[in-house]
């Protein structure tokens, strides 16, 4: 078993997991996360738990020092200021663009990455050099489509929890309406549509539970000489482990 924590670089951000060995970490602590460009400051949002791992995780180098916390706070302030400047320049150019996030990329080739979405094709040829002059840095504009806007911004789903895509879900497998029908939600689009406007991610990774329970219910139906699991009563309730008409 390995002692594991989950950290996030910003509020509602993607979760990243770290192994903790010899570091006394508590929920809410600011810790260091190892990256190719050096250690980054992140907040512990999931306290230490013993987990059996299939693959090794990066190890937490330790708690963030006061100097590192000050540097991280300054970087957040700088990112906020750059975001406001970008929004103002976009408005000045009269462009229909919504800024979702801004990254200040350090390293050998420092630049500013602006993530945006738009419903129409945008001509930003005049905007890019304007931003480059104002920020004294190279600027990359990156359009975000599909499910990614919700992942970047974050939010709360119908279940009352933070969005899967903005926290723990790293990859989204193809999702079809067949999965919604299988889980009894096909007749209610609002029940299966996420904040991104697409079918909810949880339909995919909850599907195996429905498959397993349906197979079990069919076996019970056959044992009772019913034609199918549907004759047990009304809808199956795999999450509860029940079929209507049975305890």
PDB file of C-alpha atoms in Angstrom:
ATOM      1  CA  UNK A   1       0.000   0.000   0.000  1.00  0.00           C
ATOM      2  CA  UNK A   2       1.181   3.510  -0.816  1.00  0.00           C
ATOM      3  CA  UNK A   3       0.286   6.702   1.019  1.00  0.00           C
ATOM      4  CA  UNK A   4      -1.342   8.953  -1.612  1.00  0.00           C
ATOM      5  CA  UNK A   5      -2.676  12.518  -1.721  1.00  0.00           C
ATOM      6  CA  UNK A   6      -4.468  14.481  -4.446  1.00  0.00           C
ATOM      7  CA  UNK A   7      -3.480  18.062  -5.227  1.00  0.00           C
ATOM      8  CA  UNK A   8      -4.793  20.835  -7.478  1.00  0.00           C
ATOM      9  CA  UNK A   9      -2.981  23.854  -8.866  1.00  0.00           C
ATOM     10  CA  UNK A  10      -6.059  26.080  -8.650  1.00  0.00           C
ATOM     11  CA  UNK A  11      -9.629  25.989  -7.367  1.00  0.00           C
ATOM     12  CA  UNK A  12     -11.815  23.473  -9.242  1.00  0.00           C
ATOM     13  CA  UNK A  13      -8.681  22.346 -11.072  1.00  0.00           C
ATOM     14  CA  UNK A  14      -7.703  18.912 -12.318  1.00  0.00           C
ATOM     15  CA  UNK A  15      -6.616  16.513  -9.595  1.00  0.00           C
ATOM     16  CA  UNK A  16      -3.054  15.213  -9.614  1.00  0.00           C
ATOM     17  CA  UNK A  17      -1.945  12.394  -7.363  1.00  0.00           C
ATOM     18  CA  UNK A  18       1.290  12.160  -5.401  1.00  0.00           C
ATOM     19  CA  UNK A  19       2.882   9.504  -3.262  1.00  0.00           C
ATOM     20  CA  UNK A  20       3.948  10.846   0.128  1.00  0.00           C
ATOM     21  CA  UNK A  21       6.913   9.227   1.814  1.00  0.00           C
ATOM     22  CA  UNK A  22       8.184  10.777   5.005  1.00  0.00           C
ATOM     23  CA  UNK A  23       6.264  14.037   4.459  1.00  0.00           C
ATOM     24  CA  UNK A  24       3.618  15.031   7.014  1.00  0.00           C
ATOM     25  CA  UNK A  25       0.845  16.386   4.771  1.00  0.00           C
ATOM     26  CA  UNK A  26      -2.677  17.373   5.813  1.00  0.00           C
ATOM     27  CA  UNK A  27      -5.752  18.450   3.874  1.00  0.00           C
ATOM     28  CA  UNK A  28      -5.347  22.080   2.795  1.00  0.00           C
ATOM     29  CA  UNK A  29      -1.543  22.136   2.979  1.00  0.00           C
ATOM     30  CA  UNK A  30       0.469  23.684   0.158  1.00  0.00           C
ATOM     31  CA  UNK A  31       2.897  21.117  -1.217  1.00  0.00           C
ATOM     32  CA  UNK A  32       5.397  20.807  -4.053  1.00  0.00           C
ATOM     33  CA  UNK A  33       4.552  18.904  -7.227  1.00  0.00           C
ATOM     34  CA  UNK A  34       7.478  17.780  -9.431  1.00  0.00           C
ATOM     35  CA  UNK A  35       7.325  18.825 -13.116  1.00  0.00           C
ATOM     36  CA  UNK A  36       9.774  18.911 -16.012  1.00  0.00           C
ATOM     37  CA  UNK A  37      10.289  22.635 -15.341  1.00  0.00           C
ATOM     38  CA  UNK A  38      10.874  22.200 -11.610  1.00  0.00           C
ATOM     39  CA  UNK A  39       8.677  21.956  -8.531  1.00  0.00           C
ATOM     40  CA  UNK A  40       5.295  23.710  -8.675  1.00  0.00           C
ATOM     41  CA  UNK A  41       3.148  24.730  -5.713  1.00  0.00           C
ATOM     42  CA  UNK A  42      -0.197  22.926  -5.388  1.00  0.00           C
ATOM     43  CA  UNK A  43      -2.789  22.502  -2.651  1.00  0.00           C
ATOM     44  CA  UNK A  44      -3.670  19.195  -1.030  1.00  0.00           C
ATOM     45  CA  UNK A  45      -7.401  18.694  -1.684  1.00  0.00           C
ATOM     46  CA  UNK A  46      -7.561  15.011  -0.751  1.00  0.00           C
ATOM     47  CA  UNK A  47      -5.834  13.994   2.460  1.00  0.00           C
ATOM     48  CA  UNK A  48      -3.400  11.063   2.735  1.00  0.00           C
ATOM     49  CA  UNK A  49      -4.931   7.642   2.146  1.00  0.00           C
ATOM     50  CA  UNK A  50      -3.425   4.194   1.711  1.00  0.00           C
ATOM     51  CA  UNK A  51      -3.953   3.046  -1.875  1.00  0.00           C
ATOM     52  CA  UNK A  52      -2.902  -0.066  -3.766  1.00  0.00           C
ATOM     53  CA  UNK A  53      -1.306   1.231  -6.978  1.00  0.00           C
ATOM     54  CA  UNK A  54      -1.047  -0.457 -10.368  1.00  0.00           C
ATOM     55  CA  UNK A  55       1.595   2.039 -11.487  1.00  0.00           C
ATOM     56  CA  UNK A  56       4.005   4.221  -9.486  1.00  0.00           C
ATOM     57  CA  UNK A  57       3.152   7.869  -8.832  1.00  0.00           C
ATOM     58  CA  UNK A  58       5.479  10.870  -8.604  1.00  0.00           C
ATOM     59  CA  UNK A  59       6.656  11.482  -5.062  1.00  0.00           C
ATOM     60  CA  UNK A  60       5.885  14.673  -3.162  1.00  0.00           C
ATOM     61  CA  UNK A  61       9.184  16.545  -2.592  1.00  0.00           C
ATOM     62  CA  UNK A  62       7.820  18.221   0.532  1.00  0.00           C
ATOM     63  CA  UNK A  63       5.821  21.174   1.785  1.00  0.00           C
ATOM     64  CA  UNK A  64       6.092  24.555   0.071  1.00  0.00           C
ATOM     65  CA  UNK A  65       8.311  27.094   1.826  1.00  0.00           C
ATOM     66  CA  UNK A  66       7.143  30.660   2.592  1.00  0.00           C
ATOM     67  CA  UNK A  67       9.306  31.929  -0.280  1.00  0.00           C
ATOM     68  CA  UNK A  68       7.734  29.451  -2.689  1.00  0.00           C
ATOM     69  CA  UNK A  69       4.252  30.382  -1.484  1.00  0.00           C
ATOM     70  CA  UNK A  70       4.989  34.068  -2.091  1.00  0.00           C
ATOM     71  CA  UNK A  71       6.253  33.285  -5.599  1.00  0.00           C
ATOM     72  CA  UNK A  72       3.132  31.216  -6.349  1.00  0.00           C
ATOM     73  CA  UNK A  73       0.866  34.010  -5.080  1.00  0.00           C
ATOM     74  CA  UNK A  74       2.713  36.519  -7.267  1.00  0.00           C
ATOM     75  CA  UNK A  75       2.276  34.219 -10.273  1.00  0.00           C
ATOM     76  CA  UNK A  76      -1.476  33.939  -9.619  1.00  0.00           C
ATOM     77  CA  UNK A  77      -1.725  37.717  -9.352  1.00  0.00           C
ATOM     78  CA  UNK A  78       0.222  38.127 -12.583  1.00  0.00           C
ATOM     79  CA  UNK A  79      -2.045  35.611 -14.339  1.00  0.00           C
ATOM     80  CA  UNK A  80      -5.127  37.509 -13.142  1.00  0.00           C
ATOM     81  CA  UNK A  81      -3.723  40.808 -14.429  1.00  0.00           C
ATOM     82  CA  UNK A  82      -2.818  39.288 -17.795  1.00  0.00           C
ATOM     83  CA  UNK A  83      -6.300  37.774 -18.101  1.00  0.00           C
ATOM     84  CA  UNK A  84      -7.944  41.164 -17.556  1.00  0.00           C
ATOM     85  CA  UNK A  85      -5.629  42.814 -20.076  1.00  0.00           C
ATOM     86  CA  UNK A  86      -6.390  40.148 -22.693  1.00  0.00           C
ATOM     87  CA  UNK A  87     -10.146  40.567 -22.179  1.00  0.00           C
ATOM     88  CA  UNK A  88      -9.869  44.343 -22.576  1.00  0.00           C
ATOM     89  CA  UNK A  89      -7.821  44.078 -25.778  1.00  0.00           C
ATOM     90  CA  UNK A  90     -10.302  41.575 -27.234  1.00  0.00           C
ATOM     91  CA  UNK A  91     -13.169  43.970 -26.444  1.00  0.00           C
ATOM     92  CA  UNK A  92     -11.237  46.862 -27.984  1.00  0.00           C
ATOM     93  CA  UNK A  93     -10.893  44.894 -31.224  1.00  0.00           C
ATOM     94  CA  UNK A  94     -14.611  44.045 -31.148  1.00  0.00           C
ATOM     95  CA  UNK A  95     -14.021  40.303 -31.345  1.00  0.00           C
ATOM     96  CA  UNK A  96     -16.563  37.697 -30.263  1.00  0.00           C
ATOM     97  CA  UNK A  97     -14.215  35.628 -28.094  1.00  0.00           C
ATOM     98  CA  UNK A  98     -14.683  34.317 -24.562  1.00  0.00           C
ATOM     99  CA  UNK A  99     -11.459  33.905 -22.599  1.00  0.00           C
ATOM    100  CA  UNK A 100     -11.553  30.679 -20.588  1.00  0.00           C
ATOM    101  CA  UNK A 101      -8.041  30.537 -19.156  1.00  0.00           C
ATOM    102  CA  UNK A 102      -4.600  32.070 -19.462  1.00  0.00           C
ATOM    103  CA  UNK A 103      -1.314  30.264 -18.865  1.00  0.00           C
ATOM    104  CA  UNK A 104       2.025  31.964 -18.319  1.00  0.00           C
ATOM    105  CA  UNK A 105       4.435  29.428 -19.761  1.00  0.00           C
ATOM    106  CA  UNK A 106       7.959  29.703 -18.384  1.00  0.00           C
ATOM    107  CA  UNK A 107      11.076  27.851 -19.473  1.00  0.00           C
ATOM    108  CA  UNK A 108      13.376  28.150 -22.482  1.00  0.00           C
ATOM    109  CA  UNK A 109      10.674  29.780 -24.626  1.00  0.00           C
ATOM    110  CA  UNK A 110       8.397  31.768 -22.280  1.00  0.00           C
ATOM    111  CA  UNK A 111       5.073  32.853 -23.728  1.00  0.00           C
ATOM    112  CA  UNK A 112       1.442  33.529 -22.875  1.00  0.00           C
ATOM    113  CA  UNK A 113      -1.157  30.936 -23.883  1.00  0.00           C
ATOM    114  CA  UNK A 114      -4.741  32.188 -24.135  1.00  0.00           C
ATOM    115  CA  UNK A 115      -7.528  29.597 -24.264  1.00  0.00           C
ATOM    116  CA  UNK A 116     -10.767  30.874 -25.747  1.00  0.00           C
ATOM    117  CA  UNK A 117     -14.008  29.759 -27.320  1.00  0.00           C
ATOM    118  CA  UNK A 118     -16.182  31.360 -29.944  1.00  0.00           C
ATOM    119  CA  UNK A 119     -19.287  30.453 -31.899  1.00  0.00           C
ATOM    120  CA  UNK A 120     -17.970  31.986 -35.107  1.00  0.00           C
ATOM    121  CA  UNK A 121     -14.780  32.197 -37.096  1.00  0.00           C
ATOM    122  CA  UNK A 122     -12.652  35.044 -35.721  1.00  0.00           C
ATOM    123  CA  UNK A 123      -9.994  37.073 -37.516  1.00  0.00           C
ATOM    124  CA  UNK A 124      -7.485  37.862 -34.765  1.00  0.00           C
ATOM    125  CA  UNK A 125      -4.526  38.775 -36.978  1.00  0.00           C
ATOM    126  CA  UNK A 126      -4.506  42.299 -35.530  1.00  0.00           C
ATOM    127  CA  UNK A 127      -5.078  41.085 -31.977  1.00  0.00           C
ATOM    128  CA  UNK A 128      -2.010  38.852 -31.688  1.00  0.00           C
ATOM    129  CA  UNK A 129       0.652  41.525 -32.350  1.00  0.00           C
ATOM    130  CA  UNK A 130      -1.295  43.959 -30.160  1.00  0.00           C
ATOM    131  CA  UNK A 131      -1.208  41.500 -27.246  1.00  0.00           C
ATOM    132  CA  UNK A 132       2.446  40.684 -27.895  1.00  0.00           C
ATOM    133  CA  UNK A 133       3.360  44.372 -27.603  1.00  0.00           C
ATOM    134  CA  UNK A 134       1.223  44.911 -24.500  1.00  0.00           C
ATOM    135  CA  UNK A 135       2.598  41.822 -22.744  1.00  0.00           C
ATOM    136  CA  UNK A 136       6.139  41.990 -24.133  1.00  0.00           C
ATOM    137  CA  UNK A 137       5.901  38.278 -24.820  1.00  0.00           C
ATOM    138  CA  UNK A 138       4.986  35.795 -27.511  1.00  0.00           C
ATOM    139  CA  UNK A 139       1.253  35.051 -27.464  1.00  0.00           C
ATOM    140  CA  UNK A 140      -0.503  31.838 -28.496  1.00  0.00           C
ATOM    141  CA  UNK A 141      -4.285  31.853 -29.016  1.00  0.00           C
ATOM    142  CA  UNK A 142      -5.762  28.381 -28.616  1.00  0.00           C
ATOM    143  CA  UNK A 143      -9.400  27.738 -29.464  1.00  0.00           C
ATOM    144  CA  UNK A 144     -11.200  25.321 -27.149  1.00  0.00           C
ATOM    145  CA  UNK A 145     -14.169  23.298 -28.394  1.00  0.00           C
ATOM    146  CA  UNK A 146     -16.300  20.307 -27.450  1.00  0.00           C
ATOM    147  CA  UNK A 147     -16.100  19.289 -23.806  1.00  0.00           C
ATOM    148  CA  UNK A 148     -12.918  21.234 -23.052  1.00  0.00           C
ATOM    149  CA  UNK A 149     -14.532  24.576 -22.039  1.00  0.00           C
ATOM    150  CA  UNK A 150     -16.283  22.900 -19.102  1.00  0.00           C
ATOM    151  CA  UNK A 151     -13.064  21.105 -18.192  1.00  0.00           C
ATOM    152  CA  UNK A 152     -11.101  24.365 -18.100  1.00  0.00           C
ATOM    153  CA  UNK A 153     -13.683  26.468 -16.268  1.00  0.00           C
ATOM    154  CA  UNK A 154     -15.052  23.807 -13.914  1.00  0.00           C
ATOM    155  CA  UNK A 155     -18.505  23.672 -12.370  1.00  0.00           C
ATOM    156  CA  UNK A 156     -21.022  21.495 -10.543  1.00  0.00           C
ATOM    157  CA  UNK A 157     -22.941  18.696 -12.224  1.00  0.00           C
ATOM    158  CA  UNK A 158     -26.497  17.455 -11.686  1.00  0.00           C
ATOM    159  CA  UNK A 159     -25.163  15.120  -8.991  1.00  0.00           C
ATOM    160  CA  UNK A 160     -24.031  18.081  -6.891  1.00  0.00           C
ATOM    161  CA  UNK A 161     -20.338  17.274  -7.252  1.00  0.00           C
ATOM    162  CA  UNK A 162     -17.613  19.058  -9.192  1.00  0.00           C
ATOM    163  CA  UNK A 163     -17.379  18.048 -12.841  1.00  0.00           C
ATOM    164  CA  UNK A 164     -15.569  14.768 -13.472  1.00  0.00           C
ATOM    165  CA  UNK A 165     -13.665  16.223 -16.429  1.00  0.00           C
ATOM    166  CA  UNK A 166     -12.313  19.136 -14.385  1.00  0.00           C
ATOM    167  CA  UNK A 167     -11.193  16.987 -11.456  1.00  0.00           C
ATOM    168  CA  UNK A 168     -10.213  13.347 -11.900  1.00  0.00           C
ATOM    169  CA  UNK A 169     -11.201  12.259 -15.427  1.00  0.00           C
ATOM    170  CA  UNK A 170      -8.164  12.518 -17.709  1.00  0.00           C
ATOM    171  CA  UNK A 171      -9.601  10.920 -20.851  1.00  0.00           C
ATOM    172  CA  UNK A 172     -13.162  10.756 -22.154  1.00  0.00           C
ATOM    173  CA  UNK A 173     -14.122   7.669 -24.118  1.00  0.00           C
ATOM    174  CA  UNK A 174     -16.810   7.847 -26.828  1.00  0.00           C
ATOM    175  CA  UNK A 175     -20.308   8.203 -25.360  1.00  0.00           C
ATOM    176  CA  UNK A 176     -23.476   7.301 -27.259  1.00  0.00           C
ATOM    177  CA  UNK A 177     -27.188   7.691 -26.631  1.00  0.00           C
ATOM    178  CA  UNK A 178     -27.311   3.888 -26.315  1.00  0.00           C
ATOM    179  CA  UNK A 179     -25.681   4.234 -22.905  1.00  0.00           C
ATOM    180  CA  UNK A 180     -28.375   6.701 -21.830  1.00  0.00           C
ATOM    181  CA  UNK A 181     -31.109   4.318 -22.988  1.00  0.00           C
ATOM    182  CA  UNK A 182     -29.417   1.438 -21.180  1.00  0.00           C
ATOM    183  CA  UNK A 183     -29.476   3.411 -17.937  1.00  0.00           C
ATOM    184  CA  UNK A 184     -33.101   4.504 -18.324  1.00  0.00           C
ATOM    185  CA  UNK A 185     -32.493   8.161 -19.216  1.00  0.00           C
ATOM    186  CA  UNK A 186     -33.023   8.118 -22.979  1.00  0.00           C
ATOM    187  CA  UNK A 187     -36.396   9.883 -22.826  1.00  0.00           C
ATOM    188  CA  UNK A 188     -35.082  12.830 -20.795  1.00  0.00           C
ATOM    189  CA  UNK A 189     -32.232  14.687 -22.555  1.00  0.00           C
ATOM    190  CA  UNK A 190     -31.799  17.100 -19.630  1.00  0.00           C
ATOM    191  CA  UNK A 191     -30.940  14.190 -17.343  1.00  0.00           C
ATOM    192  CA  UNK A 192     -27.995  13.092 -19.483  1.00  0.00           C
ATOM    193  CA  UNK A 193     -26.632  16.415 -20.767  1.00  0.00           C
ATOM    194  CA  UNK A 194     -23.654  17.943 -18.985  1.00  0.00           C
ATOM    195  CA  UNK A 195     -22.651  21.597 -18.655  1.00  0.00           C
ATOM    196  CA  UNK A 196     -20.618  21.205 -21.846  1.00  0.00           C
ATOM    197  CA  UNK A 197     -23.797  20.464 -23.825  1.00  0.00           C
ATOM    198  CA  UNK A 198     -22.706  16.887 -24.548  1.00  0.00           C
ATOM    199  CA  UNK A 199     -23.709  13.558 -23.044  1.00  0.00           C
ATOM    200  CA  UNK A 200     -22.371  13.261 -19.498  1.00  0.00           C
ATOM    201  CA  UNK A 201     -19.050  11.483 -19.006  1.00  0.00           C
ATOM    202  CA  UNK A 202     -20.411   9.326 -16.178  1.00  0.00           C
ATOM    203  CA  UNK A 203     -22.664   7.453 -18.630  1.00  0.00           C
ATOM    204  CA  UNK A 204     -19.558   5.735 -19.952  1.00  0.00           C
ATOM    205  CA  UNK A 205     -17.787   4.650 -16.788  1.00  0.00           C
ATOM    206  CA  UNK A 206     -21.018   3.707 -14.991  1.00  0.00           C
ATOM    207  CA  UNK A 207     -22.055   1.471 -17.895  1.00  0.00           C
ATOM    208  CA  UNK A 208     -20.248  -1.685 -16.632  1.00  0.00           C
ATOM    209  CA  UNK A 209     -22.308  -1.606 -13.411  1.00  0.00           C
ATOM    210  CA  UNK A 210     -25.511  -1.619 -15.452  1.00  0.00           C
ATOM    211  CA  UNK A 211     -24.195  -4.444 -17.644  1.00  0.00           C
ATOM    212  CA  UNK A 212     -23.298  -6.578 -14.618  1.00  0.00           C
ATOM    213  CA  UNK A 213     -26.584  -6.003 -12.837  1.00  0.00           C
ATOM    214  CA  UNK A 214     -28.677  -6.594 -15.968  1.00  0.00           C
ATOM    215  CA  UNK A 215     -26.928  -9.935 -16.494  1.00  0.00           C
ATOM    216  CA  UNK A 216     -27.624 -10.894 -12.866  1.00  0.00           C
ATOM    217  CA  UNK A 217     -31.276  -9.844 -13.143  1.00  0.00           C
ATOM    218  CA  UNK A 218     -31.697 -11.918 -16.301  1.00  0.00           C
ATOM    219  CA  UNK A 219     -30.324 -14.968 -14.505  1.00  0.00           C
ATOM    220  CA  UNK A 220     -32.842 -14.452 -11.708  1.00  0.00           C
ATOM    221  CA  UNK A 221     -35.627 -14.094 -14.262  1.00  0.00           C
ATOM    222  CA  UNK A 222     -34.661 -17.351 -15.943  1.00  0.00           C
ATOM    223  CA  UNK A 223     -34.554 -19.149 -12.614  1.00  0.00           C
ATOM    224  CA  UNK A 224     -38.100 -17.973 -11.953  1.00  0.00           C
ATOM    225  CA  UNK A 225     -39.108 -19.054 -15.450  1.00  0.00           C
ATOM    226  CA  UNK A 226     -39.728 -15.500 -16.610  1.00  0.00           C
ATOM    227  CA  UNK A 227     -39.017 -14.554 -20.176  1.00  0.00           C
ATOM    228  CA  UNK A 228     -36.747 -11.630 -19.367  1.00  0.00           C
ATOM    229  CA  UNK A 229     -35.612  -9.314 -16.623  1.00  0.00           C
ATOM    230  CA  UNK A 230     -38.229  -6.811 -17.796  1.00  0.00           C
ATOM    231  CA  UNK A 231     -40.936  -9.090 -16.379  1.00  0.00           C
ATOM    232  CA  UNK A 232     -39.575  -8.654 -12.883  1.00  0.00           C
ATOM    233  CA  UNK A 233     -41.473  -5.405 -12.779  1.00  0.00           C
ATOM    234  CA  UNK A 234     -40.605  -1.831 -13.591  1.00  0.00           C
ATOM    235  CA  UNK A 235     -37.164  -0.417 -14.286  1.00  0.00           C
ATOM    236  CA  UNK A 236     -34.049  -2.093 -12.987  1.00  0.00           C
ATOM    237  CA  UNK A 237     -32.158  -0.101 -10.379  1.00  0.00           C
ATOM    238  CA  UNK A 238     -28.537  -1.224 -10.729  1.00  0.00           C
ATOM    239  CA  UNK A 239     -27.136   1.485  -8.448  1.00  0.00           C
ATOM    240  CA  UNK A 240     -29.330   0.175  -5.604  1.00  0.00           C
ATOM    241  CA  UNK A 241     -28.824  -3.441  -6.620  1.00  0.00           C
ATOM    242  CA  UNK A 242     -32.581  -3.935  -6.996  1.00  0.00           C
ATOM    243  CA  UNK A 243     -35.207  -4.735  -9.588  1.00  0.00           C
ATOM    244  CA  UNK A 244     -38.741  -3.483  -9.021  1.00  0.00           C
ATOM    245  CA  UNK A 245     -40.895  -6.126  -7.425  1.00  0.00           C
ATOM    246  CA  UNK A 246     -38.010  -7.731  -5.485  1.00  0.00           C
ATOM    247  CA  UNK A 247     -36.474  -6.745  -2.127  1.00  0.00           C
TER     248      UNK A 247
END
